[in-house]
XYZ file of C-alpha atoms in Angstrom:
88
model
C 2.581 -12.366 -9.361
C 3.308 -9.012 -7.755
C 3.823 -7.347 -4.425
C 1.303 -6.218 -1.821
C 1.850 -3.106 0.288
C -0.183 -3.120 3.496
C -0.500 0.038 5.583
C -2.069 0.080 9.039
C -3.342 3.601 9.707
C -4.586 5.421 12.791
C -7.286 7.780 11.520
C -8.689 10.000 14.299
C -12.274 9.951 12.954
C -12.360 6.129 12.826
C -12.416 3.799 15.805
C -9.713 1.160 15.458
C -7.104 0.696 12.741
C -7.704 1.239 9.016
C -5.966 -1.274 6.731
C -5.062 -0.177 3.199
C -3.653 -2.563 0.579
C -2.039 -1.650 -2.737
C -0.699 -3.955 -5.427
C 2.600 -3.322 -7.245
C 4.175 -5.203 -10.137
C 7.711 -4.927 -8.710
C 9.240 -5.189 -5.265
C 11.157 -1.948 -5.797
C 7.895 -0.064 -6.510
C 6.360 -1.479 -3.330
C 9.299 -0.555 -1.101
C 9.498 2.932 -2.654
C 5.793 3.545 -1.986
C 6.173 2.194 1.550
C 8.988 4.635 2.307
C 7.033 7.573 0.856
C 3.879 6.774 2.834
C 5.865 6.545 6.065
C 7.990 9.686 5.560
C 5.394 12.069 4.097
C 2.547 13.255 6.340
C -0.983 12.185 5.437
C -4.105 14.019 6.489
C -7.762 13.190 6.881
C -10.009 15.843 5.376
C -13.577 16.385 6.545
C -15.797 19.102 5.152
C -16.016 22.028 7.547
C -13.244 20.756 9.832
C -9.485 21.298 9.929
C -7.278 18.608 8.430
C -6.166 15.998 10.927
C -2.903 14.014 10.687
C -3.157 10.287 9.936
C -0.476 8.089 11.516
C 1.058 5.017 9.869
C 1.155 2.457 12.701
C 2.691 -0.354 10.642
C 3.537 -1.203 7.039
C 4.825 -4.175 5.081
C 5.624 -5.298 1.539
C 5.258 -8.964 0.682
C 5.260 -11.056 -2.455
C 1.898 -12.468 -3.478
C 1.629 -16.220 -3.779
C 0.143 -18.121 -6.747
C -3.134 -18.621 -4.858
C -3.630 -14.837 -4.594
C -4.191 -14.022 -8.284
C -7.562 -12.499 -7.362
C -5.664 -9.653 -5.645
C -4.102 -8.500 -8.937
C -6.203 -5.730 -10.531
C -7.757 -7.039 -13.791
C -6.288 -4.203 -15.874
C -2.806 -5.075 -14.567
C -2.848 -8.845 -15.058
C -0.418 -8.565 -17.998
C 2.076 -6.926 -15.602
C 1.786 -9.772 -13.072
C 4.482 -12.021 -14.452
C 7.500 -13.414 -12.601
C 10.488 -11.112 -12.872
C 14.041 -10.660 -11.741
C 14.447 -7.663 -9.462
C 16.457 -5.222 -11.543
C 17.121 -2.927 -8.600
C 15.196 -0.102 -10.259
């Protein structure tokens, strides 16, 4: 079905935590993206103000269950088939 990356972000201009979710067709893609989002700095950009760092407070990759097909983007539904993790 696919893998869901969830990032919990602390964005200075927003009160509370911002949750971002991204779908991936393979576990290896999800874990790679997770490592990149946590090691590379992110910034919030506001017109007329300096860029402000965004902090990743928490992150997780998890496999989607069969009842979560609505979370797979329509244009990617052909990619959402069971697979063996090739280690790629």
